[in-house]
Coordinates of C-alpha atoms and ligand atoms in Angstrom, one line a residue:
M1 CA 3.2 -33.4 -112.5
I2 CA 5.4 -36.2 -111.1
E3 CA 8.9 -34.9 -110.2
D4 CA 11.6 -37.5 -111.1
N5 CA 14.6 -35.7 -109.7
K6 CA 15.6 -36.1 -106.1
P7 CA 12.6 -34.4 -104.4
T8 CA 13.2 -31.7 -101.8
A9 CA 10.8 -31.0 -98.9
L10 CA 10.3 -29.8 -95.4
I11 CA 8.3 -32.6 -93.8
M12 CA 6.2 -31.5 -90.8
I13 CA 5.2 -34.6 -88.8
F14 CA 2.2 -33.8 -86.5
G15 CA 2.3 -36.6 -83.8
A16 CA 6.1 -37.0 -84.0
T17 CA 6.5 -38.6 -80.6
G18 CA 3.9 -41.3 -81.4
D19 CA 4.0 -44.9 -82.4
L20 CA 3.6 -44.5 -86.1
A21 CA 6.4 -41.9 -86.4
K22 CA 8.8 -44.1 -84.4
R23 CA 8.0 -47.4 -86.0
K24 CA 7.3 -46.4 -89.6
L25 CA 8.0 -42.8 -90.6
F26 CA 11.5 -42.2 -89.2
P27 CA 12.9 -45.5 -90.6
S28 CA 11.2 -44.8 -94.0
I29 CA 12.7 -41.4 -94.3
Y30 CA 16.1 -42.9 -93.2
R31 CA 16.0 -45.5 -96.0
L32 CA 15.3 -42.8 -98.6
F33 CA 18.2 -40.9 -97.3
Q34 CA 20.5 -43.9 -97.1
K35 CA 19.6 -44.9 -100.7
E36 CA 20.3 -41.3 -101.7
Q37 CA 16.8 -40.8 -103.0
I38 CA 16.6 -37.7 -101.0
N39 CA 19.3 -35.3 -99.7
K40 CA 17.8 -31.9 -99.4
F41 CA 15.2 -32.3 -96.7
A42 CA 14.4 -31.3 -93.1
V43 CA 11.9 -32.7 -90.7
V44 CA 10.0 -30.8 -88.0
G45 CA 8.4 -33.0 -85.4
V46 CA 5.4 -31.6 -83.6
A47 CA 3.8 -33.0 -80.4
R48 CA 2.9 -31.6 -77.0
R49 CA 5.6 -33.0 -74.7
P50 CA 8.6 -30.7 -74.2
L51 CA 11.7 -32.0 -76.0
S52 CA 14.8 -30.2 -77.1
N53 CA 16.1 -30.7 -80.7
D54 CA 18.9 -32.9 -79.2
E55 CA 16.4 -35.1 -77.3
F56 CA 14.2 -35.4 -80.4
Q57 CA 17.3 -36.3 -82.6
A58 CA 18.2 -39.0 -80.0
N59 CA 14.7 -40.5 -80.3
V60 CA 15.0 -40.5 -84.0
K61 CA 18.4 -42.3 -83.8
D62 CA 16.9 -44.8 -81.4
S63 CA 14.0 -45.5 -83.8
I64 CA 16.5 -46.1 -86.7
L65 CA 18.6 -48.5 -84.7
T66 CA 15.5 -50.4 -83.5
F67 CA 13.4 -50.4 -86.6
A68 CA 15.6 -49.8 -89.6
G69 CA 18.3 -52.2 -88.2
E70 CA 21.2 -50.0 -89.5
N71 CA 23.1 -47.0 -88.4
E72 CA 25.2 -45.9 -91.3
K73 CA 25.3 -42.0 -91.4
V74 CA 22.7 -42.0 -88.7
D75 CA 24.1 -38.8 -87.0
E76 CA 24.1 -36.9 -90.3
F77 CA 20.6 -38.1 -90.9
A78 CA 19.3 -37.1 -87.5
S79 CA 20.8 -33.7 -87.8
H80 CA 18.0 -32.9 -90.3
F81 CA 15.4 -33.3 -87.5
Y82 CA 14.0 -30.4 -85.4
Y83 CA 11.3 -30.4 -82.8
H84 CA 8.5 -28.0 -81.9
S85 CA 6.4 -28.5 -78.8
H86 CA 3.0 -27.5 -79.7
D87 CA -0.6 -28.3 -78.8
V88 CA -2.3 -28.5 -82.2
S89 CA -5.6 -27.1 -80.9
S90 CA -3.9 -23.8 -79.9
S91 CA -3.5 -21.3 -82.8
E92 CA -0.6 -19.3 -81.2
S93 CA 2.1 -21.9 -81.6
Y94 CA 1.5 -22.2 -85.4
I95 CA 3.1 -18.8 -85.7
Q96 CA 6.3 -20.2 -84.2
L97 CA 6.0 -23.2 -86.3
K98 CA 5.9 -21.0 -89.4
E99 CA 9.1 -19.2 -88.3
I100 CA 10.9 -22.5 -87.9
A101 CA 9.6 -23.7 -91.3
D102 CA 10.7 -20.5 -93.1
R103 CA 14.1 -20.7 -91.4
L104 CA 14.7 -24.4 -92.4
D105 CA 13.4 -23.7 -95.9
S106 CA 16.1 -21.2 -96.6
H107 CA 18.8 -23.1 -94.6
Y108 CA 18.3 -26.4 -96.6
Q109 CA 17.1 -24.7 -99.8
L110 CA 13.9 -26.6 -99.9
E111 CA 12.2 -24.4 -102.6
G112 CA 9.2 -23.8 -100.4
N113 CA 8.1 -27.4 -100.7
R114 CA 6.1 -28.5 -97.7
I115 CA 4.6 -31.8 -96.6
F116 CA 2.2 -31.8 -93.7
Y117 CA 2.0 -35.4 -92.4
L118 CA -0.8 -35.9 -89.9
A119 CA 0.3 -38.9 -87.8
M120 CA -2.2 -38.1 -85.0
A121 CA -5.7 -39.1 -83.8
P122 CA -8.2 -38.2 -86.5
E123 CA -10.2 -35.7 -84.4
F124 CA -7.2 -33.3 -85.0
F125 CA -7.1 -33.6 -88.8
G126 CA -9.6 -30.9 -89.6
T127 CA -8.2 -28.4 -87.1
I128 CA -4.6 -28.8 -88.2
A129 CA -5.5 -28.4 -91.9
E130 CA -7.5 -25.2 -91.1
Q131 CA -4.8 -23.8 -88.8
V132 CA -1.8 -24.3 -91.2
K133 CA -3.8 -22.3 -93.8
E134 CA -5.0 -19.6 -91.4
Q135 CA -1.5 -19.0 -89.9
G136 CA 0.1 -18.8 -93.3
L137 CA 2.1 -22.1 -93.3
T138 CA 0.6 -23.0 -96.7
D139 CA 1.6 -19.7 -98.2
T140 CA 4.7 -20.9 -99.9
N141 CA 6.4 -20.7 -103.3
G142 CA 6.7 -24.5 -103.6
Y143 CA 4.2 -27.2 -103.3
K144 CA 2.1 -27.9 -100.2
R145 CA 0.8 -31.4 -99.7
L146 CA -1.3 -32.9 -96.9
V147 CA -0.5 -36.6 -96.1
I148 CA -3.3 -37.9 -93.9
E149 CA -3.5 -41.2 -92.0
K150 CA -6.4 -43.4 -91.5
P151 CA -9.1 -43.6 -90.3
F152 CA -10.6 -41.1 -92.8
G153 CA -13.9 -40.7 -91.0
H154 CA -16.1 -43.2 -89.3
S155 CA -18.9 -43.2 -91.8
F156 CA -19.7 -41.5 -95.1
E157 CA -21.2 -38.5 -93.2
S158 CA -18.2 -38.0 -90.9
A159 CA -15.7 -38.5 -93.8
L160 CA -17.6 -35.9 -95.8
E161 CA -17.4 -33.4 -92.9
L162 CA -13.6 -34.1 -92.5
N163 CA -13.1 -33.8 -96.3
E164 CA -14.9 -30.4 -96.4
Q165 CA -12.7 -29.2 -93.5
I166 CA -9.4 -30.2 -95.2
R167 CA -10.6 -28.9 -98.6
T168 CA -10.7 -25.4 -97.1
A169 CA -6.9 -25.5 -97.0
F170 CA -5.9 -28.1 -99.7
N171 CA -7.1 -29.0 -103.2
E172 CA -8.0 -32.6 -103.9
D173 CA -4.7 -33.0 -105.8
E174 CA -2.8 -31.8 -102.8
I175 CA -4.3 -34.4 -100.4
Y176 CA -2.5 -37.8 -100.1
R177 CA -4.8 -40.2 -98.1
I178 CA -2.7 -43.0 -96.9
D179 CA -3.8 -46.6 -97.4
H180 CA -0.6 -48.5 -96.5
Y181 CA -1.8 -51.6 -98.5
L182 CA -1.4 -49.6 -101.7
G183 CA 2.3 -49.3 -100.8
K184 CA 2.8 -53.0 -100.6
E185 CA 4.9 -54.5 -103.4
M186 CA 2.4 -57.2 -104.4
V187 CA -0.6 -55.0 -104.2
Q188 CA 1.1 -52.7 -106.7
N189 CA 1.8 -55.9 -108.7
I190 CA -1.9 -56.7 -109.2
E191 CA -2.1 -54.2 -112.1
V192 CA 1.0 -55.5 -113.7
I193 CA 0.0 -59.2 -113.4
R194 CA -3.4 -58.3 -114.9
F195 CA -2.4 -55.9 -117.7
A196 CA 1.1 -57.0 -118.7
N197 CA 0.3 -60.7 -119.3
A198 CA -1.5 -61.9 -122.4
I199 CA -2.5 -65.1 -120.6
F200 CA -4.6 -63.4 -117.9
E201 CA -6.5 -60.4 -119.2
P202 CA -8.5 -62.4 -121.8
L203 CA -9.6 -64.8 -119.0
W204 CA -10.2 -62.1 -116.4
N205 CA -14.0 -62.1 -116.5
S206 CA -17.1 -64.1 -115.7
R207 CA -16.7 -66.5 -118.5
Y208 CA -13.5 -68.0 -117.0
I209 CA -13.4 -67.0 -113.4
S210 CA -15.5 -68.9 -110.8
N211 CA -14.8 -66.7 -107.8
I212 CA -12.1 -64.5 -106.3
Q213 CA -11.1 -64.8 -102.6
V214 CA -9.3 -62.0 -100.7
T215 CA -8.1 -63.0 -97.2
S216 CA -6.2 -60.8 -94.7
S217 CA -5.7 -62.7 -91.5
E218 CA -3.8 -61.5 -88.5
T219 CA -2.6 -63.3 -85.4
L220 CA -2.4 -60.1 -83.4
G221 CA -5.3 -59.2 -81.1
V222 CA -6.5 -55.7 -80.5
E223 CA -3.4 -54.9 -78.4
E224 CA -3.5 -51.5 -76.8
R225 CA -6.0 -50.1 -79.3
G226 CA -9.2 -51.1 -77.6
R227 CA -10.6 -47.6 -77.3
Y228 CA -10.2 -47.0 -81.1
Y229 CA -11.2 -50.5 -82.1
E230 CA -14.4 -50.6 -80.0
K231 CA -15.8 -47.8 -82.3
S232 CA -14.3 -49.2 -85.4
G233 CA -14.4 -53.0 -85.6
A234 CA -12.9 -55.1 -88.5
L235 CA -15.3 -53.7 -91.0
R236 CA -14.2 -50.1 -90.7
D237 CA -10.6 -50.9 -89.7
M238 CA -9.8 -53.2 -92.7
V239 CA -12.7 -53.7 -95.1
Q240 CA -13.6 -50.0 -95.8
N241 CA -10.0 -49.3 -96.9
H242 CA -7.5 -52.1 -97.5
I243 CA -9.8 -54.9 -98.6
L244 CA -12.0 -52.7 -100.9
Q245 CA -8.9 -51.2 -102.4
M246 CA -7.6 -54.7 -103.3
V247 CA -11.0 -55.6 -104.7
A248 CA -11.1 -52.4 -106.8
L249 CA -7.6 -53.2 -108.3
L250 CA -8.8 -56.8 -109.1
A251 CA -12.1 -55.7 -110.6
M252 CA -11.3 -52.5 -112.5
E253 CA -11.2 -52.2 -116.3
P254 CA -7.8 -51.6 -117.9
P255 CA -7.1 -47.9 -117.7
I256 CA -6.6 -46.1 -121.0
R257 CA -3.3 -44.7 -119.7
L258 CA -1.2 -45.5 -116.6
T259 CA -1.8 -42.1 -115.1
T260 CA -3.0 -41.4 -111.6
E261 CA -6.3 -40.0 -112.9
E262 CA -7.1 -42.8 -115.3
I263 CA -6.3 -45.6 -112.7
R264 CA -8.3 -43.9 -110.1
S265 CA -11.3 -43.3 -112.4
E266 CA -11.3 -47.1 -113.2
K267 CA -11.1 -48.0 -109.5
V268 CA -14.0 -45.6 -108.9
R269 CA -16.1 -47.3 -111.6
A270 CA -15.4 -50.7 -110.0
L271 CA -16.5 -49.4 -106.6
R272 CA -19.6 -47.9 -108.1
S273 CA -20.6 -51.3 -109.4
L274 CA -20.6 -52.9 -106.0
R275 CA -24.1 -54.3 -105.4
P276 CA -25.7 -52.3 -102.6
M277 CA -27.5 -54.2 -99.9
K278 CA -30.8 -53.5 -98.2
K279 CA -31.0 -54.0 -94.4
D280 CA -32.7 -57.4 -94.7
E281 CA -30.0 -58.6 -97.2
V282 CA -27.0 -57.9 -95.1
N283 CA -27.0 -61.4 -93.4
Q284 CA -27.2 -63.0 -96.8
Y285 CA -23.9 -61.4 -97.9
F286 CA -21.9 -60.7 -94.7
V287 CA -21.0 -62.5 -91.5
R288 CA -19.3 -61.1 -88.4
G289 CA -17.2 -62.7 -85.7
Q290 CA -15.5 -61.9 -82.4
Y291 CA -12.6 -63.8 -80.9
A292 CA -12.8 -65.8 -77.7
A293 CA -9.8 -66.8 -75.7
G294 CA -7.7 -69.6 -77.2
T295 CA -4.2 -70.8 -77.9
L296 CA -1.8 -69.1 -80.4
N297 CA 1.7 -70.4 -81.0
G298 CA 1.5 -72.4 -77.9
A299 CA 0.5 -69.5 -75.6
Q300 CA -2.9 -68.8 -74.0
V301 CA -4.4 -65.5 -75.2
P302 CA -7.5 -63.7 -73.8
G303 CA -10.8 -63.1 -75.7
Y304 CA -11.6 -59.7 -77.2
R305 CA -14.0 -58.9 -74.3
E306 CA -11.2 -59.4 -71.8
E307 CA -8.9 -56.9 -73.6
P308 CA -8.0 -53.5 -72.1
M309 CA -10.5 -50.7 -72.8
V310 CA -13.0 -53.2 -74.3
D311 CA -16.6 -53.5 -73.1
P312 CA -17.1 -56.9 -71.4
D313 CA -20.3 -57.2 -73.4
S314 CA -18.9 -55.7 -76.6
N315 CA -20.9 -56.1 -79.9
T316 CA -17.8 -55.1 -81.9
E317 CA -16.7 -57.5 -84.7
T318 CA -13.1 -58.6 -84.9
F319 CA -13.7 -60.7 -88.0
V320 CA -15.7 -60.1 -91.2
A321 CA -16.4 -62.3 -94.1
G322 CA -18.5 -61.2 -97.0
K323 CA -19.6 -61.8 -100.6
L324 CA -19.3 -58.9 -102.9
M325 CA -21.0 -58.8 -106.2
I326 CA -19.8 -56.4 -108.9
D327 CA -22.7 -55.7 -111.1
N328 CA -21.1 -54.9 -114.4
F329 CA -20.7 -56.7 -117.7
R330 CA -17.3 -58.2 -116.8
W331 CA -18.2 -59.6 -113.4
A332 CA -21.8 -60.5 -113.6
G333 CA -22.4 -63.6 -111.3
V334 CA -18.8 -63.8 -110.0
P335 CA -18.6 -63.6 -106.2
F336 CA -15.6 -61.8 -104.7
Y337 CA -15.3 -63.4 -101.2
I338 CA -13.4 -61.4 -98.6
R339 CA -12.4 -62.1 -95.1
T340 CA -10.3 -60.5 -92.4
G341 CA -9.9 -61.0 -88.7
K342 CA -7.7 -60.6 -85.7
R343 CA -6.4 -63.5 -83.6
M344 CA -6.6 -66.0 -86.5
D345 CA -4.3 -68.9 -87.0
I346 CA -1.7 -67.2 -89.2
K347 CA -0.6 -63.8 -90.4
S348 CA -1.3 -63.8 -94.1
T349 CA -2.7 -61.8 -96.9
K350 CA -3.5 -63.6 -100.1
I351 CA -5.7 -63.3 -103.2
V352 CA -6.9 -66.5 -104.8
V353 CA -8.4 -66.3 -108.3
Q354 CA -10.3 -69.6 -108.9
F355 CA -10.9 -70.3 -112.6
K356 CA -13.9 -72.3 -113.8
D357 CA -13.6 -75.9 -114.7
I358 CA -13.5 -76.5 -118.4
P359 CA -15.8 -79.2 -120.0
M360 CA -12.6 -81.2 -120.9
N361 CA -12.3 -81.9 -117.2
L362 CA -15.1 -84.3 -117.4
Y363 CA -12.7 -86.4 -119.5
Y364 CA -9.6 -85.9 -117.4
K365 CA -11.4 -86.0 -114.0
T366 CA -10.2 -89.5 -113.2
E367 CA -9.8 -88.7 -109.5
E368 CA -11.9 -86.8 -107.1
T369 CA -8.9 -84.5 -106.3
L370 CA -8.8 -82.8 -109.7
H371 CA -7.7 -79.3 -108.9
P372 CA -9.3 -76.1 -110.4
N373 CA -6.7 -73.7 -111.8
L374 CA -5.8 -71.1 -109.3
L375 CA -3.8 -67.9 -109.5
V376 CA -2.5 -67.1 -106.0
I377 CA -1.1 -63.6 -105.3
H378 CA 0.9 -63.7 -102.1
I379 CA 0.8 -60.3 -100.6
Q380 CA 2.4 -61.0 -97.2
P381 CA 4.4 -62.3 -95.4
D382 CA 5.7 -64.1 -98.5
E383 CA 5.6 -62.1 -101.7
G384 CA 5.0 -63.8 -105.0
I385 CA 2.7 -65.5 -107.4
T386 CA 1.7 -69.1 -107.8
L387 CA -0.2 -70.6 -110.7
L388 CA -1.8 -74.0 -110.0
L389 CA -2.3 -76.1 -113.1
N390 CA -3.0 -79.8 -113.7
A391 CA -0.4 -82.0 -115.4
K392 CA -0.1 -85.7 -116.1
K393 CA 0.9 -87.8 -113.1
T394 CA 4.2 -89.4 -113.9
G395 CA 4.0 -93.0 -114.8
T396 CA 0.2 -93.3 -114.7
N397 CA -2.2 -93.6 -117.6
M398 CA -3.4 -90.1 -118.2
K399 CA -4.1 -89.4 -114.5
S400 CA -3.7 -85.7 -113.6
T401 CA -2.0 -84.1 -110.6
P402 CA -1.9 -80.5 -109.6
V403 CA 1.5 -78.7 -110.3
Q404 CA 2.6 -75.3 -109.3
L405 CA 4.5 -72.5 -111.1
S406 CA 5.8 -70.2 -108.5
F407 CA 7.6 -66.9 -108.4
S408 CA 8.9 -65.7 -105.1
N409 CA 10.1 -62.1 -104.5
K410 CA 12.4 -63.5 -101.9
G411 CA 14.7 -64.9 -104.5
T412 CA 15.2 -61.5 -106.2
D413 CA 16.0 -58.5 -104.2
R414 CA 13.8 -58.7 -101.1
I415 CA 16.4 -57.0 -99.0
N416 CA 16.1 -53.9 -101.1
T417 CA 12.3 -54.1 -101.4
P418 CA 11.1 -50.8 -100.0
E419 CA 8.5 -50.9 -97.2
A420 CA 5.1 -49.6 -97.9
Y421 CA 5.6 -46.3 -96.0
E422 CA 8.9 -45.7 -97.6
R423 CA 7.3 -45.9 -101.1
L424 CA 4.3 -43.8 -100.1
L425 CA 6.4 -41.0 -98.5
Y426 CA 8.7 -40.9 -101.6
D427 CA 5.6 -40.8 -103.9
S428 CA 4.1 -37.9 -101.9
M429 CA 7.4 -36.0 -102.2
R430 CA 7.5 -36.7 -105.9
G431 CA 3.9 -35.7 -106.4
D432 CA 2.7 -39.2 -107.5
A433 CA -0.8 -39.7 -106.0
T434 CA -1.5 -43.0 -107.7
N435 CA -1.2 -45.1 -104.6
F436 CA -3.2 -42.9 -102.4
T437 CA -7.0 -42.9 -102.2
H438 CA -9.0 -40.2 -103.9
W439 CA -12.1 -38.8 -102.2
D440 CA -14.4 -40.5 -104.6
E441 CA -13.0 -43.9 -103.6
V442 CA -13.3 -43.1 -99.9
A443 CA -16.9 -41.9 -100.3
L444 CA -18.0 -45.0 -102.3
S445 CA -16.3 -47.3 -99.8
W446 CA -18.0 -45.7 -96.8
K447 CA -21.4 -45.7 -98.5
F448 CA -21.0 -49.5 -99.1
V449 CA -19.7 -50.2 -95.6
D450 CA -22.3 -48.0 -93.9
S451 CA -25.1 -50.2 -95.1
I452 CA -23.6 -53.1 -93.2
S453 CA -22.4 -51.3 -90.1
N454 CA -25.8 -49.5 -89.6
Y455 CA -27.5 -52.8 -89.6
W456 CA -24.9 -54.5 -87.4
E457 CA -25.0 -51.7 -84.9
S458 CA -28.8 -52.0 -84.6
T459 CA -28.7 -55.7 -83.9
K460 CA -26.9 -57.4 -81.1
E461 CA -25.0 -60.4 -82.2
T462 CA -26.0 -63.0 -79.6
S463 CA -23.4 -65.6 -80.7
F464 CA -20.4 -63.4 -79.8
P465 CA -17.7 -64.5 -79.1
N466 CA -18.0 -67.0 -81.9
Y467 CA -14.5 -68.1 -82.8
E468 CA -11.6 -69.3 -80.7
S469 CA -8.3 -67.4 -81.0
G470 CA -5.9 -69.3 -83.2
T471 CA -8.5 -70.6 -85.7
T472 CA -9.7 -69.5 -89.1
G473 CA -12.8 -67.7 -87.8
P474 CA -16.4 -68.5 -87.2
K475 CA -18.3 -71.4 -88.9
S476 CA -20.7 -69.0 -90.5
A477 CA -17.8 -67.8 -92.7
D478 CA -17.5 -71.3 -94.2
E479 CA -21.3 -71.6 -94.5
L480 CA -21.4 -68.3 -96.5
L481 CA -19.4 -70.0 -99.3
E482 CA -21.0 -73.4 -98.9
K483 CA -24.3 -71.9 -99.9
D484 CA -22.8 -71.1 -103.3
G485 CA -21.1 -74.5 -103.6
H486 CA -17.6 -73.0 -102.9
S487 CA -15.2 -73.1 -100.0
W488 CA -12.3 -71.0 -98.8
W489 CA -8.9 -71.9 -100.1
P490 CA -6.8 -72.6 -96.9
V491 CA -4.2 -69.8 -97.0
E492 CA -1.7 -71.6 -94.9
N493 CA -1.4 -74.4 -97.4
L494 CA -1.2 -72.2 -100.5
D495 CA 2.4 -71.3 -99.8
L496 CA 5.4 -70.6 -102.1
E497 CA 7.2 -73.7 -100.9
G498 CA 5.1 -75.9 -103.1
N499 CA 2.4 -77.1 -100.7
C500 CA -1.2 -77.0 -101.8
Ligands
LIG601 N1 0.6 -46.9 -85.1 C1 0.4 -47.4 -86.3 O1 1.0 -48.5 -86.6 C2 -0.6 -46.9 -87.2 C3 -1.2 -45.7 -86.9 N2 -2.1 -45.2 -87.8 C4 -2.8 -43.9 -87.6 O2 -1.8 -42.9 -87.3 C5 -2.2 -41.9 -86.4 C6 -1.2 -41.9 -85.2 O3 -1.2 -43.1 -84.6 P1 -0.1 -43.5 -83.5 O4 1.2 -43.0 -83.8 O5 -0.3 -44.9 -83.2 O6 -0.7 -42.7 -82.2 P2 0.0 -42.3 -80.8 O7 -1.1 -42.2 -79.8 O8 1.1 -43.3 -80.6 O9 0.6 -40.9 -81.1 C7 -0.2 -39.7 -81.1 C8 0.7 -38.5 -81.2 O10 0.0 -37.3 -81.2 C9 0.5 -36.4 -80.3 N3 -0.5 -35.6 -79.7 C10 -1.7 -36.0 -79.1 N4 -2.4 -34.9 -78.8 C11 -1.8 -33.8 -79.3 C12 -2.1 -32.4 -79.3 N5 -3.2 -31.9 -78.8 N6 -1.2 -31.6 -79.9 C13 -0.1 -32.1 -80.4 N7 0.3 -33.4 -80.4 C14 -0.6 -34.2 -79.9 C15 1.2 -37.3 -79.3 O11 2.3 -36.7 -78.6 P3 2.1 -35.9 -77.2 O12 1.4 -36.8 -76.3 O13 3.6 -35.6 -76.8 O14 1.4 -34.7 -77.5 C16 1.8 -38.4 -80.2 O15 3.0 -37.9 -80.8 C17 -3.6 -42.3 -86.0 O16 -4.5 -41.7 -86.9 C18 -3.7 -43.8 -86.3 O17 -5.0 -44.3 -86.6 C19 -2.5 -45.8 -89.0 C20 -1.9 -47.0 -89.3 C21 -1.0 -47.7 -88.4
LIG602 O1 -4.6 -50.5 -91.0 C1 -4.5 -51.5 -90.3 O2 -3.7 -52.5 -90.7 C2 -3.2 -53.4 -89.8 C3 -2.7 -54.6 -90.7 O3 -1.7 -54.2 -91.5 P1 -0.7 -55.2 -92.1 O4 0.2 -54.4 -93.0 O5 0.1 -55.8 -90.9 O6 -1.5 -56.3 -92.8 C4 -4.1 -53.9 -88.7 O7 -3.4 -54.6 -87.8 C5 -4.7 -52.6 -88.1 O8 -5.7 -53.0 -87.1 C6 -5.3 -51.7 -89.1 O9 -5.7 -50.5 -88.4

């Protein structure tokens, strides 16, 4: 059941001295506090390094000033934070953690509600879940919920093993698997655009849609995460989770009700319809890339193989482009093209829905430039929607020109737009699991991705590095669409300022 009143909870953050806690979690809890969406709460930070409560509170304040950009009531906010130095692999200190939790529960009247937020390396996820149960931290009168960060496994097998471990302590409806893309405003908007507009849903199928393109490009390189990324690559890091989640939202059937269960079950059905690939078909549907040195924003940047903790002969992909086919009645024959990569020319996530030309266009096609109708969903950094239509060119004799109808979130209340983590934390406190991934979605996504990664790992890509930093990726990504008579819509030109 979703609680609508101000939720109360004791939030235990495992990994409270880490990067995620500092950059995302503390500022998000602060914003909920500042907006008075929560008032009865306490946070226990857990990590190994020795810190007093005062030192930890000072770190929290520092994070708010740096990443939330405000300091109103920051002392009062930080006073809700406590610290417990604890090695999560040792069972003894969970007993002290339980004592702290029980004390804070009664001090702040938290009704026994507990959130266990795992902001740590994934190898600890299973142990923590088992220990909090064994040491009695989950024996509480209120709710107990596990919020778990990515990566959720490395393959279907490892994800299954992890899932079985955490299920010994938490039921599926108590597990909140974070996919931060599901907290983004415009990702949440996909359903509304589709299902609240009479003009789209009737056209949302293979009769009217030519292809759908999902691009998530980054300018950042692998930074300090070489150790993790070497074992992950772009396929596991971005496609298995964020990109397939966006595809599921675009492809799913309308749910019969807007409940967590119904929405998830439609997403699962869409993921089940993904066309599986045999080994010898992978190259037909997917291409991979790895960045070389290049120039980005005027500065010289190193290639992937020169990054710290990266093998100088690495076979890891930093770019993926693929063609997904969804073999069901609605989508038969419509390719969903996806691409994502690091060190590309711009930071941008966009969805472009390209509609088919209508026969009338033969009549109006007076110029080679006649534009197909496009619906562009701008996920980030700009947020909004653009619809590209054709209209009469002023003063000419029935010549057409593309025109845009644009909506930008910037113009409304962007300042108050909650960040992804803020929404997701709030949802987990309210018991709304809609924007978290269910095990069935995770399992299907891994099975799909495994068929590609197993093949890629067994074959050395001799062309690596195959794209320069600061570009749109390897040529093979363009060729993938050219084979079908399509091409990528250039995301940098499909902006909300009217350029196309
Ligand atoms: N950073 C980000 O932006 C994102 C991170 N994530 C995920 O979030 C998780 C955390 O990432 P991030 O914050 O970057 O990682 P960090 O390496 O910055 O932080 C790791 C944390 O774990 C603690 N820790 C490590 N070993 C132990 C141990 N044995 N017992 C107790 N505490 C321990 C560390 O503190 P200490 O050394 O004091 O013990 C530190 O607080 C990962 O799963 C990552 O994939 C997901 C998306 C984005
Ligand atoms: O999960 C991840 O996402 C980020 C990209 O997130 P965004 O919100 O900035 O688009 C990516 O950089 C990172 O490698 C990956 O682990």
